[in-house]
Short mmCIF file of C-alpha atoms in Angstrom, two decimals:
data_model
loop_
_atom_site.label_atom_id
_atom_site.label_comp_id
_atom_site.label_asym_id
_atom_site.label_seq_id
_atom_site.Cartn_x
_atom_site.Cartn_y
_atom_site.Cartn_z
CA UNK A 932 0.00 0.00 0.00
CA UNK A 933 2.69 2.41 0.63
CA UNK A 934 4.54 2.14 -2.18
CA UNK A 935 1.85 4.08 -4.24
CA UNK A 936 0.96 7.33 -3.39
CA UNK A 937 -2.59 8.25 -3.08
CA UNK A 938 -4.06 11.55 -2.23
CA UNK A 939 -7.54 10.98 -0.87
CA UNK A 940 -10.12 14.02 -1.77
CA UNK A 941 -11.19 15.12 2.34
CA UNK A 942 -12.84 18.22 1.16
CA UNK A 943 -16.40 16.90 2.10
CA UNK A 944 -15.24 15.25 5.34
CA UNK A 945 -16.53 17.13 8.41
CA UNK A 946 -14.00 16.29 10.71
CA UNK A 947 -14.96 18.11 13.60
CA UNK A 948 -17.43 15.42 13.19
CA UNK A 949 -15.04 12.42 13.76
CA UNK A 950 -15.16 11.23 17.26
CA UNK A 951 -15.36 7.83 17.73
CA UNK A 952 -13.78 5.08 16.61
CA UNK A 953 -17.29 3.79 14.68
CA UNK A 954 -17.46 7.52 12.97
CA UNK A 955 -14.01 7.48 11.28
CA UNK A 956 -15.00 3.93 10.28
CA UNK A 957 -18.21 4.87 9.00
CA UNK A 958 -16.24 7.88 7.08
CA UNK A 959 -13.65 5.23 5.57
CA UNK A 960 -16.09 3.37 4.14
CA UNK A 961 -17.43 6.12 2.64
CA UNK A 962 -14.06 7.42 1.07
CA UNK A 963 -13.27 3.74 0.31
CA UNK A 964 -14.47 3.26 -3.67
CA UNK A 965 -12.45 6.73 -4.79
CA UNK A 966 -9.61 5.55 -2.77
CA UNK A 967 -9.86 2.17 -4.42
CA UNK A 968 -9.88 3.68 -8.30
CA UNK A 969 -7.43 5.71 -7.28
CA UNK A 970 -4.87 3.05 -6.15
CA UNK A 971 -5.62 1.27 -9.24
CA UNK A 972 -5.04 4.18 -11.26
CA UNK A 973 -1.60 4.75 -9.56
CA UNK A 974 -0.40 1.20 -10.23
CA UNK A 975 -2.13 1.42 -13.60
CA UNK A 976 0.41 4.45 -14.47
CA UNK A 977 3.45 2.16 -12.98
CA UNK A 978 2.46 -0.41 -15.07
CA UNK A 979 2.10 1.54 -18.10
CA UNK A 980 5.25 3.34 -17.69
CA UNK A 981 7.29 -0.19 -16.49
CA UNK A 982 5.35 -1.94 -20.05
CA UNK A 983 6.80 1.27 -22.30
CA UNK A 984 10.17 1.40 -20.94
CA UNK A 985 10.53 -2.83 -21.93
CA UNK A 986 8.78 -2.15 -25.22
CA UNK A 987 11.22 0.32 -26.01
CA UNK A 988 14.16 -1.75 -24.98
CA UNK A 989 12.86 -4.76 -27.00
CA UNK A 990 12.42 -2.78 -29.99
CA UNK A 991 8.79 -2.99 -30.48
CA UNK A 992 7.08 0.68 -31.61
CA UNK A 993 5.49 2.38 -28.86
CA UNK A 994 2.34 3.30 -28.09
CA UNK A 995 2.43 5.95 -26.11
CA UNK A 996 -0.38 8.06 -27.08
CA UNK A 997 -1.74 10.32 -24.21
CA UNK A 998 -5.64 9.41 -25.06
CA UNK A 999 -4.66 5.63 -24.82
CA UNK A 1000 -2.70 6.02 -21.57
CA UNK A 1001 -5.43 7.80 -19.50
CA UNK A 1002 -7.81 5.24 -21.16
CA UNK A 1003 -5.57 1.96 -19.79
CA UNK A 1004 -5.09 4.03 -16.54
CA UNK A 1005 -8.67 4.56 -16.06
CA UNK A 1006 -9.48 0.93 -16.62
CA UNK A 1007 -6.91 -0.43 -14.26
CA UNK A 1008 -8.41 1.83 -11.56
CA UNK A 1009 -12.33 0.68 -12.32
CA UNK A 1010 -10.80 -3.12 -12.66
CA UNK A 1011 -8.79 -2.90 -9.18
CA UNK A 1012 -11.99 -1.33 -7.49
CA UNK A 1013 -14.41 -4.01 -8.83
CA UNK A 1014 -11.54 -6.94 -7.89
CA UNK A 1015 -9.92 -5.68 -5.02
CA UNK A 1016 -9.56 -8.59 -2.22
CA UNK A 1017 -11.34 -8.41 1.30
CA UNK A 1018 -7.67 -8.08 2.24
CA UNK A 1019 -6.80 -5.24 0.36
CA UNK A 1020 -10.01 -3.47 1.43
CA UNK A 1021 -9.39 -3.50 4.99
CA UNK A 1022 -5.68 -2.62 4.28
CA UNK A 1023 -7.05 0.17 2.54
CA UNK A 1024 -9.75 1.28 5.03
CA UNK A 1025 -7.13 1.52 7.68
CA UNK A 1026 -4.96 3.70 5.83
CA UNK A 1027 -7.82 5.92 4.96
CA UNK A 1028 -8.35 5.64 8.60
CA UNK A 1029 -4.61 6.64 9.72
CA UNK A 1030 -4.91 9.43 6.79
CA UNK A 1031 -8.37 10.57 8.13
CA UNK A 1032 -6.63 10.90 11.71
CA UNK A 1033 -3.43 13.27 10.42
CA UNK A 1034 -5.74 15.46 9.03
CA UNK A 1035 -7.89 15.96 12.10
CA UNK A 1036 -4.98 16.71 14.02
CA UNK A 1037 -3.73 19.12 11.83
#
């Protein structure tokens, strides 16, 4: 999870709010499908870079078009939010969790 940065949209979040342990559960769950789409989008532009770096090196013409990159970046993130694991959900709402909790302090 950490190795892909994610910046989580808390602009609606009312974290005066966010008391209890059950609320900034509640909120996570809430924030939890954008934060999933958007993890898949960040590993989506990893993989797209890491797939046109050994393209190049094998010789093969690239196709690095910007229309089809945000298209294949896009998918990954709708794929990894329909196919994430029960694992990677609850990894996820905890970080959302820990990230909720840093911004309250602040």
């Amino acid at each position: 999870m950490n190795q892909f940065e994610i910046n989580l949209d808390f602009s609606n979040v009312d974290f005066s709010s966010l008391e209890t342990e059950d609320d900034f559960q509640i909120e996570a769950k809430k924030l939890l499908p954008q934060a999933l789409v958007k993890l898949g989008e960040s590993v989506g532009e990893k993989t797209w870079e890491e797939l046109q770096k050994s393209l190049k090196q094998g010789g093969t013409k690239l196709n690095s078009s910007q229309s089809e990159k945000r298209k294949f970046i896009q998918e990954t993130g709708r794929n990894y939010q329909r196919k994430a694991s029960n694992k990677e959900r609850q990894e996820l709402e905890a970080y959302i969790i820990e990230q909720l909790r840093q911004h309250k302090q602040q």
